[in-house]
CSV table of C-alpha atoms and ligand atoms in Angstrom, one decimal:
chain,number,residue,atom,x,y,z
A,14,MET,CA,0.0,0.0,0.0
A,15,LYS,CA,2.5,2.6,-1.2
A,16,ARG,CA,1.3,6.1,-1.8
A,17,GLU,CA,3.7,6.7,-4.7
A,18,ARG,CA,2.5,3.6,-6.5
A,19,MET,CA,-1.1,4.6,-5.9
A,20,LEU,CA,-0.4,8.1,-7.4
A,21,ALA,CA,1.4,6.5,-10.4
A,22,THR,CA,-1.8,4.4,-11.0
A,23,ILE,CA,-4.0,7.5,-11.2
A,24,LYS,CA,-1.6,9.1,-13.6
A,25,GLU,CA,-1.6,6.0,-15.8
A,26,GLN,CA,-5.5,6.0,-15.7
A,27,GLY,CA,-5.4,9.5,-17.2
A,28,ASP,CA,-8.8,10.6,-18.6
A,29,THR,CA,-10.2,7.0,-18.5
A,30,PRO,CA,-13.1,7.1,-16.1
A,31,TRP,CA,-13.0,5.1,-12.9
A,32,ASP,CA,-16.0,3.0,-12.2
A,33,ILE,CA,-16.3,4.5,-8.7
A,34,ILE,CA,-14.6,7.3,-6.9
A,35,VAL,CA,-15.2,7.4,-3.2
A,36,ILE,CA,-14.6,10.7,-1.3
A,37,GLY,CA,-13.7,10.1,2.3
A,38,GLY,CA,-11.5,7.5,4.0
A,39,GLY,CA,-13.5,6.7,7.1
A,40,ALA,CA,-15.4,3.6,8.0
A,41,THR,CA,-18.1,4.3,5.4
A,42,GLY,CA,-15.9,5.3,2.5
A,43,LEU,CA,-13.4,2.4,3.1
A,44,GLY,CA,-16.2,-0.1,3.4
A,45,THR,CA,-17.8,1.2,0.2
A,46,ALA,CA,-14.5,1.1,-1.6
A,47,LEU,CA,-13.8,-2.5,-0.4
A,48,ASP,CA,-17.3,-3.6,-1.5
A,49,ALA,CA,-16.9,-2.0,-4.9
A,50,ALA,CA,-13.3,-3.3,-5.5
A,51,SER,CA,-14.2,-6.8,-4.4
A,52,ARG,CA,-17.0,-6.8,-7.0
A,53,GLY,CA,-14.5,-6.0,-9.7
A,54,TYR,CA,-15.1,-2.3,-10.1
A,55,ARG,CA,-12.2,0.0,-10.9
A,56,THR,CA,-12.3,1.9,-7.6
A,57,LEU,CA,-10.5,4.9,-6.3
A,58,LEU,CA,-10.8,6.3,-2.7
A,59,LEU,CA,-9.6,9.8,-1.9
A,60,GLU,CA,-9.0,10.9,1.7
A,61,GLN,CA,-8.0,14.5,2.5
A,62,SER,CA,-6.0,13.5,5.6
A,63,ASP,CA,-5.0,10.2,7.2
A,64,PHE,CA,-7.4,7.3,6.8
A,65,SER,CA,-10.0,7.3,9.6
A,66,LYS,CA,-8.8,10.8,10.7
A,67,GLY,CA,-12.5,11.8,11.2
A,68,THR,CA,-15.1,10.3,13.4
A,69,SER,CA,-13.8,6.8,12.6
A,70,SER,CA,-10.9,7.1,14.9
A,71,ARG,CA,-12.9,8.9,17.6
A,72,SER,CA,-15.7,6.4,18.4
A,73,THR,CA,-16.5,4.9,21.7
A,74,LYS,CA,-14.8,1.7,20.2
A,75,LEU,CA,-17.8,-0.5,20.9
A,76,VAL,CA,-18.9,-3.1,18.4
A,77,HIS,CA,-22.2,-3.7,20.0
A,78,GLY,CA,-25.6,-5.1,19.3
A,79,GLY,CA,-27.1,-2.0,21.0
A,80,VAL,CA,-28.7,-2.8,24.3
A,81,ARG,CA,-30.4,0.6,24.3
A,82,TYR,CA,-31.9,-0.1,20.8
A,83,LEU,CA,-33.4,-3.2,22.4
A,84,ALA,CA,-34.9,-1.1,25.1
A,85,GLN,CA,-36.3,1.1,22.3
A,86,GLY,CA,-37.9,-2.0,20.7
A,87,ASP,CA,-35.8,-1.7,17.5
A,88,ILE,CA,-35.5,-5.5,17.1
A,89,SER,CA,-34.3,-5.7,13.5
A,90,LEU,CA,-31.5,-3.2,14.1
A,91,VAL,CA,-30.3,-5.2,17.2
A,92,LEU,CA,-30.4,-8.5,15.3
A,93,GLU,CA,-28.4,-7.0,12.4
A,94,ALA,CA,-25.9,-5.4,14.7
A,95,LEU,CA,-25.4,-8.6,16.8
A,96,HIS,CA,-24.8,-10.5,13.6
A,97,GLU,CA,-22.3,-8.0,12.3
A,98,ARG,CA,-20.6,-7.9,15.8
A,99,GLY,CA,-20.2,-11.7,15.6
A,100,LEU,CA,-18.8,-11.6,12.1
A,101,MET,CA,-16.3,-8.9,13.0
A,102,ARG,CA,-15.1,-11.0,16.0
A,103,GLN,CA,-14.7,-14.0,13.6
A,104,ASN,CA,-13.1,-12.1,10.8
A,105,ALA,CA,-10.8,-9.7,12.8
A,106,PRO,CA,-10.1,-11.3,16.1
A,107,HIS,CA,-6.9,-9.2,16.4
A,108,LEU,CA,-9.0,-6.1,16.5
A,109,VAL,CA,-12.2,-7.1,18.3
A,110,LYS,CA,-12.2,-8.3,21.9
A,111,ASN,CA,-14.8,-9.3,24.4
A,112,GLN,CA,-15.8,-6.6,26.9
A,113,SER,CA,-17.9,-7.2,30.0
A,114,PHE,CA,-20.4,-4.7,31.3
A,115,ILE,CA,-22.2,-4.6,34.6
A,116,ILE,CA,-25.6,-3.0,35.2
A,117,PRO,CA,-25.9,-2.3,38.9
A,118,ASN,CA,-29.5,-2.6,40.3
A,119,TYR,CA,-30.9,-0.3,42.9
A,120,ASP,CA,-34.5,-1.3,42.7
A,121,TRP,CA,-35.7,-4.9,43.3
A,122,TRP,CA,-37.5,-5.1,39.9
A,123,ASP,CA,-34.3,-4.0,38.1
A,124,GLY,CA,-32.9,-7.5,38.7
A,125,PRO,CA,-35.5,-9.6,36.9
A,126,PHE,CA,-36.0,-6.8,34.3
A,127,TYR,CA,-32.4,-6.6,33.2
A,128,THR,CA,-31.7,-10.3,33.6
A,129,LEU,CA,-34.6,-11.1,31.3
A,130,GLY,CA,-33.6,-8.3,28.9
A,131,MET,CA,-30.0,-9.5,28.7
A,132,LYS,CA,-31.0,-13.1,28.2
A,133,VAL,CA,-33.1,-12.0,25.2
A,134,TYR,CA,-30.0,-10.1,24.0
A,135,ASP,CA,-28.0,-13.3,24.3
A,136,MET,CA,-30.6,-15.3,22.5
A,137,MET,CA,-30.7,-12.8,19.6
A,138,ALA,CA,-26.9,-13.1,19.2
A,139,GLY,CA,-27.4,-16.9,18.8
A,140,LYS,CA,-24.2,-18.8,18.0
A,141,LEU,CA,-22.3,-15.6,17.4
A,142,GLY,CA,-22.8,-14.6,21.1
A,143,LEU,CA,-19.8,-13.4,23.1
A,144,GLY,CA,-20.8,-15.1,26.4
A,145,PRO,CA,-23.9,-15.7,28.6
A,146,SER,CA,-25.2,-12.8,30.8
A,147,GLN,CA,-25.6,-13.6,34.5
A,148,SER,CA,-27.2,-11.9,37.5
A,149,LEU,CA,-24.9,-10.9,40.3
A,150,THR,CA,-25.3,-10.4,44.0
A,151,ALA,CA,-24.6,-7.0,45.5
A,152,ASP,CA,-21.2,-8.4,46.9
A,153,GLU,CA,-20.2,-9.6,43.4
A,154,VAL,CA,-21.0,-6.2,41.9
A,155,LEU,CA,-19.0,-4.4,44.6
A,156,ARG,CA,-16.0,-6.8,44.1
A,157,ALA,CA,-16.0,-5.9,40.4
A,158,ILE,CA,-16.7,-2.1,40.9
A,159,PRO,CA,-15.5,-1.2,44.5
A,160,ASN,CA,-16.1,2.5,44.2
A,161,LEU,CA,-19.9,2.1,43.4
A,162,LYS,CA,-22.5,3.7,45.6
A,163,THR,CA,-23.4,0.9,48.1
A,164,GLU,CA,-26.6,2.4,49.5
A,165,GLY,CA,-29.6,0.6,48.1
A,166,LEU,CA,-27.5,-1.7,45.9
A,167,CYS,CA,-29.4,-5.0,45.6
A,168,GLY,CA,-27.4,-6.7,42.8
A,169,GLY,CA,-26.6,-6.4,39.2
A,170,VAL,CA,-26.3,-8.1,35.8
A,171,ILE,CA,-23.2,-8.8,33.8
A,172,TYR,CA,-23.3,-9.1,30.0
A,173,TYR,CA,-20.8,-9.2,27.1
A,174,ASP,CA,-20.4,-6.9,24.1
A,175,GLY,CA,-17.4,-6.2,21.8
A,176,GLN,CA,-14.7,-3.6,21.8
A,177,PHE,CA,-12.6,-2.8,18.8
A,178,ASP,CA,-9.7,-0.7,17.5
A,179,ASP,CA,-11.5,1.6,15.1
A,180,SER,CA,-8.6,3.2,13.3
A,181,ARG,CA,-6.7,-0.1,12.9
A,182,LEU,CA,-9.8,-1.7,11.4
A,183,ALA,CA,-9.9,1.2,8.9
A,184,ILE,CA,-6.3,0.6,7.9
A,185,ASN,CA,-7.0,-3.1,7.5
A,186,ILE,CA,-10.0,-2.4,5.3
A,187,ALA,CA,-7.9,-0.1,3.2
A,188,GLN,CA,-5.3,-2.9,2.8
A,189,THR,CA,-7.9,-5.4,1.9
A,190,CYS,CA,-9.4,-3.0,-0.6
A,191,THR,CA,-6.0,-2.7,-2.3
A,192,GLU,CA,-5.6,-6.5,-2.3
A,193,HIS,CA,-8.8,-6.5,-4.4
A,194,GLY,CA,-7.3,-4.0,-6.9
A,195,GLY,CA,-8.7,-0.8,-5.4
A,196,VAL,CA,-6.7,2.3,-5.2
A,197,VAL,CA,-6.8,4.3,-1.9
A,198,ILE,CA,-4.8,7.5,-1.4
A,199,ASN,CA,-4.6,9.7,1.6
A,200,TYR,CA,-3.8,13.4,1.8
A,201,MET,CA,-5.9,14.0,-1.4
A,202,ARG,CA,-8.5,16.7,-0.9
A,203,VAL,CA,-11.5,16.9,-3.2
A,204,THR,CA,-12.0,20.6,-4.0
A,205,GLY,CA,-14.6,20.4,-6.7
A,206,LEU,CA,-16.9,18.3,-8.8
A,207,ILE,CA,-16.8,17.9,-12.5
A,208,LYS,CA,-20.1,17.7,-14.4
A,209,ASN,CA,-21.0,16.5,-17.9
A,210,SER,CA,-23.1,18.5,-20.4
A,211,ASP,CA,-26.2,17.1,-18.8
A,212,GLY,CA,-25.2,18.6,-15.4
A,213,ILE,CA,-24.5,15.1,-14.0
A,214,VAL,CA,-21.5,14.7,-11.7
A,215,SER,CA,-18.8,12.9,-13.8
A,216,GLY,CA,-15.6,13.3,-11.8
A,217,VAL,CA,-13.7,15.3,-9.1
A,218,GLU,CA,-11.1,17.9,-8.8
A,219,VAL,CA,-8.4,17.0,-6.3
A,220,VAL,CA,-5.4,18.6,-4.6
A,221,ASP,CA,-2.5,16.6,-3.3
A,222,GLN,CA,-2.0,18.0,0.2
A,223,GLU,CA,1.6,16.9,0.2
A,224,ASN,CA,2.9,18.9,-2.8
A,225,GLY,CA,-0.1,21.0,-4.2
A,226,ASP,CA,-0.4,18.9,-7.4
A,227,THR,CA,-3.9,19.0,-8.9
A,228,TYR,CA,-5.8,16.3,-10.7
A,229,SER,CA,-9.0,16.2,-12.7
A,230,LEU,CA,-10.3,12.6,-12.4
A,231,GLN,CA,-13.3,11.2,-14.3
A,232,ALA,CA,-15.7,8.6,-12.8
A,233,ARG,CA,-19.0,6.9,-13.7
A,234,CYS,CA,-20.1,7.2,-10.1
A,235,VAL,CA,-18.9,9.5,-7.3
A,236,VAL,CA,-19.8,8.5,-3.7
A,237,ASN,CA,-19.8,11.2,-1.0
A,238,ALA,CA,-18.7,9.4,2.1
A,239,THR,CA,-17.4,12.4,4.0
A,240,GLY,CA,-19.3,12.0,7.3
A,241,VAL,CA,-20.0,15.2,9.0
A,242,PHE,CA,-18.5,17.1,6.0
A,243,VAL,CA,-21.1,15.6,3.7
A,244,ASP,CA,-22.8,19.0,3.1
A,245,GLU,CA,-19.6,20.6,1.9
A,246,ILE,CA,-19.3,18.1,-1.0
A,247,MET,CA,-23.1,18.2,-1.6
A,248,HIS,CA,-23.0,22.0,-2.0
A,249,MET,CA,-20.3,21.6,-4.7
A,250,ASP,CA,-23.1,19.8,-6.6
A,251,ASP,CA,-26.0,21.9,-5.5
A,252,PRO,CA,-25.2,25.1,-3.6
A,253,GLY,CA,-28.9,25.5,-2.6
A,254,ALA,CA,-29.4,22.0,-1.2
A,255,PRO,CA,-30.7,22.0,2.4
A,256,PRO,CA,-28.1,20.7,4.9
A,257,LEU,CA,-28.2,17.0,5.7
A,258,VAL,CA,-26.2,17.2,9.0
A,259,ARG,CA,-26.7,19.3,12.1
A,260,PRO,CA,-24.3,19.2,15.0
A,261,SER,CA,-26.0,17.9,18.2
A,262,ARG,CA,-23.5,19.7,20.4
A,263,VAL,CA,-21.4,22.7,19.7
A,264,TYR,CA,-18.2,23.1,21.7
A,265,THR,CA,-17.0,26.7,22.3
A,266,SER,CA,-13.3,27.2,23.0
A,267,TYR,CA,-12.3,30.1,25.2
A,268,TRP,CA,-9.2,31.3,27.0
A,269,ILE,CA,-8.9,30.8,30.7
A,270,ARG,CA,-7.0,33.5,32.4
A,271,SER,CA,-5.2,32.5,35.6
A,272,PHE,CA,-4.7,35.1,38.3
B,303,LIG,C1,-19.0,10.1,20.0
B,303,LIG,C2,-19.2,9.0,19.0
B,303,LIG,C3,-19.1,7.7,19.5
B,303,LIG,C4,-19.3,6.6,18.6
B,303,LIG,N1,-19.1,5.4,19.1
B,303,LIG,C5,-19.3,4.3,18.2
B,303,LIG,C6,-19.0,3.0,18.7
B,303,LIG,O1,-18.7,2.8,19.9
B,303,LIG,N2,-19.1,2.0,17.8
B,303,LIG,C7,-19.5,2.2,16.5
B,303,LIG,O2,-19.5,1.3,15.7
B,303,LIG,N3,-19.7,3.5,16.0
B,303,LIG,C8,-19.6,4.5,16.9
B,303,LIG,N4,-19.8,5.8,16.4
B,303,LIG,C9,-20.3,6.0,15.0
B,303,LIG,C10,-19.1,5.8,14.1
B,303,LIG,O3,-17.9,6.3,14.6
B,303,LIG,C11,-19.4,6.6,12.8
B,303,LIG,O4,-20.6,6.2,12.3
B,303,LIG,C12,-18.4,6.4,11.7
B,303,LIG,O5,-17.1,6.6,12.2
B,303,LIG,C13,-18.7,7.4,10.6
B,303,LIG,O6,-17.7,7.1,9.6
B,303,LIG,P1,-17.7,8.0,8.2
B,303,LIG,O7,-16.8,7.3,7.3
B,303,LIG,O8,-19.1,8.1,7.8
B,303,LIG,O9,-17.2,9.4,8.7
B,303,LIG,P2,-15.7,9.9,9.0
B,303,LIG,O10,-15.0,8.9,9.8
B,303,LIG,O11,-15.8,11.2,9.6
B,303,LIG,O12,-15.0,9.9,7.6
B,303,LIG,C14,-15.2,11.0,6.7
B,303,LIG,C15,-13.9,11.3,6.1
B,303,LIG,O13,-14.1,12.1,5.0
B,303,LIG,C16,-12.9,12.9,4.8
B,303,LIG,N5,-13.2,14.1,4.0
B,303,LIG,C17,-14.0,15.1,4.3
B,303,LIG,N6,-14.0,16.0,3.3
B,303,LIG,C18,-13.2,15.5,2.4
B,303,LIG,C19,-12.7,16.0,1.1
B,303,LIG,N7,-13.2,17.2,0.6
B,303,LIG,N8,-11.8,15.3,0.4
B,303,LIG,C20,-11.4,14.1,0.8
B,303,LIG,N9,-11.8,13.6,2.0
B,303,LIG,C21,-12.6,14.3,2.8
B,303,LIG,C22,-12.6,13.3,6.3
B,303,LIG,O14,-11.2,13.7,6.4
B,303,LIG,C23,-12.9,12.0,7.0
B,303,LIG,O15,-11.7,11.1,7.2
B,303,LIG,C24,-19.6,6.9,17.3
B,303,LIG,C25,-19.7,8.2,16.8
B,303,LIG,C26,-19.5,9.2,17.7
B,303,LIG,C27,-19.6,10.6,17.1
C-alpha cells in the first residue's frame, strides 16, 4: 500500500473514467471502496487527511448489538448489529475483543427486568454470542466495581459486548481494498466536482495535500462518504441544497486567564 504507487496508478489512468470514486477514507468510505473493488469495479478512494482521521478514529470503540436499541424496541436493528458484531469478531479477532459490562441494580425489579432483557439479547446473538449474561449479588457487583454507591444496591447483571480498535480496522479495510485492486490515497482533498453536459457529476477535482499537485479525475459514479463534511461536498453539486447534517452539540473554546 505505497502512496507513490497509488499516485502512479491515477496518472496512468489519465482521462479514462474510474467506475467509482469514493470521497472520504473513514469507515463508510473504506467499506464502500472495499465492497466495490471486491465486485471487480475500478475503484479509487480519496481521503483528505489520514485514513480514519475523522469520526472513525474517535468512536467509543464499541462493536455492540445495541442494548439501548433493544430497550427502544428496534429488534431488526439489534439483530443485524449482533450478527455484524459476531462476524467482526470472527473475521478480525486481532481487532475485536470481548468486553464485559455490569448494570448495577438499585430497585428490586431491576434484577428480573435486566436479567430477562440481557437473556433476550444473548438469544438474539445466537451462535455468534460473546458469552452468557448472568445476574450478580450486591457483593459480586462491589467486588468488580469497588467505588460504586453501596446504599440501596441490591445486585446487578453482567453481560458481554465487543470492543474494537476503530482506526486499525480502517487501515485493515484499506489494505484489503488494495488487495482487491482498489486504489486508496490519503492526503488528497476533493476541492470540486466535474459535471458533464447534462449537469450530472462525472468526476472530481483533487489537490494533493503533500505537494499541491492538482488532478481532474473522471468517474462513472462518485460517492460522497465524508461523514460530518457531507454537506460541503453536496454543496459543490447543488449550492442551494438543504443541509443533511446538524451538530447535536457545539463546543466553544475560550481562553482561561489564571490570576
Ligand atoms: C462520539 C461517538 C461515538 C461513537 N461510538 C461508536 C461506537 O462505539 N461503535 C461504532 O460502531 N460506532 C460509533 N460511532 C459511530 C461511528 O464512529 C461513525 O458512524 C463512523 O465513524 C462514521 O464514519 P464515516 O466514514 O461516515 O465518517 P468519518 O470517519 O468522519 O469519515 C469521513 C472522512 O471524509 C474525509 N473528508 C472530508 N472532506 C473531504 C474532502 N473534501 N476530500 C477528501 N476527504 C474528505 C474526512 O477527512 C474523513 O476522514 C460513534 C460516533 C460518535 C460521534
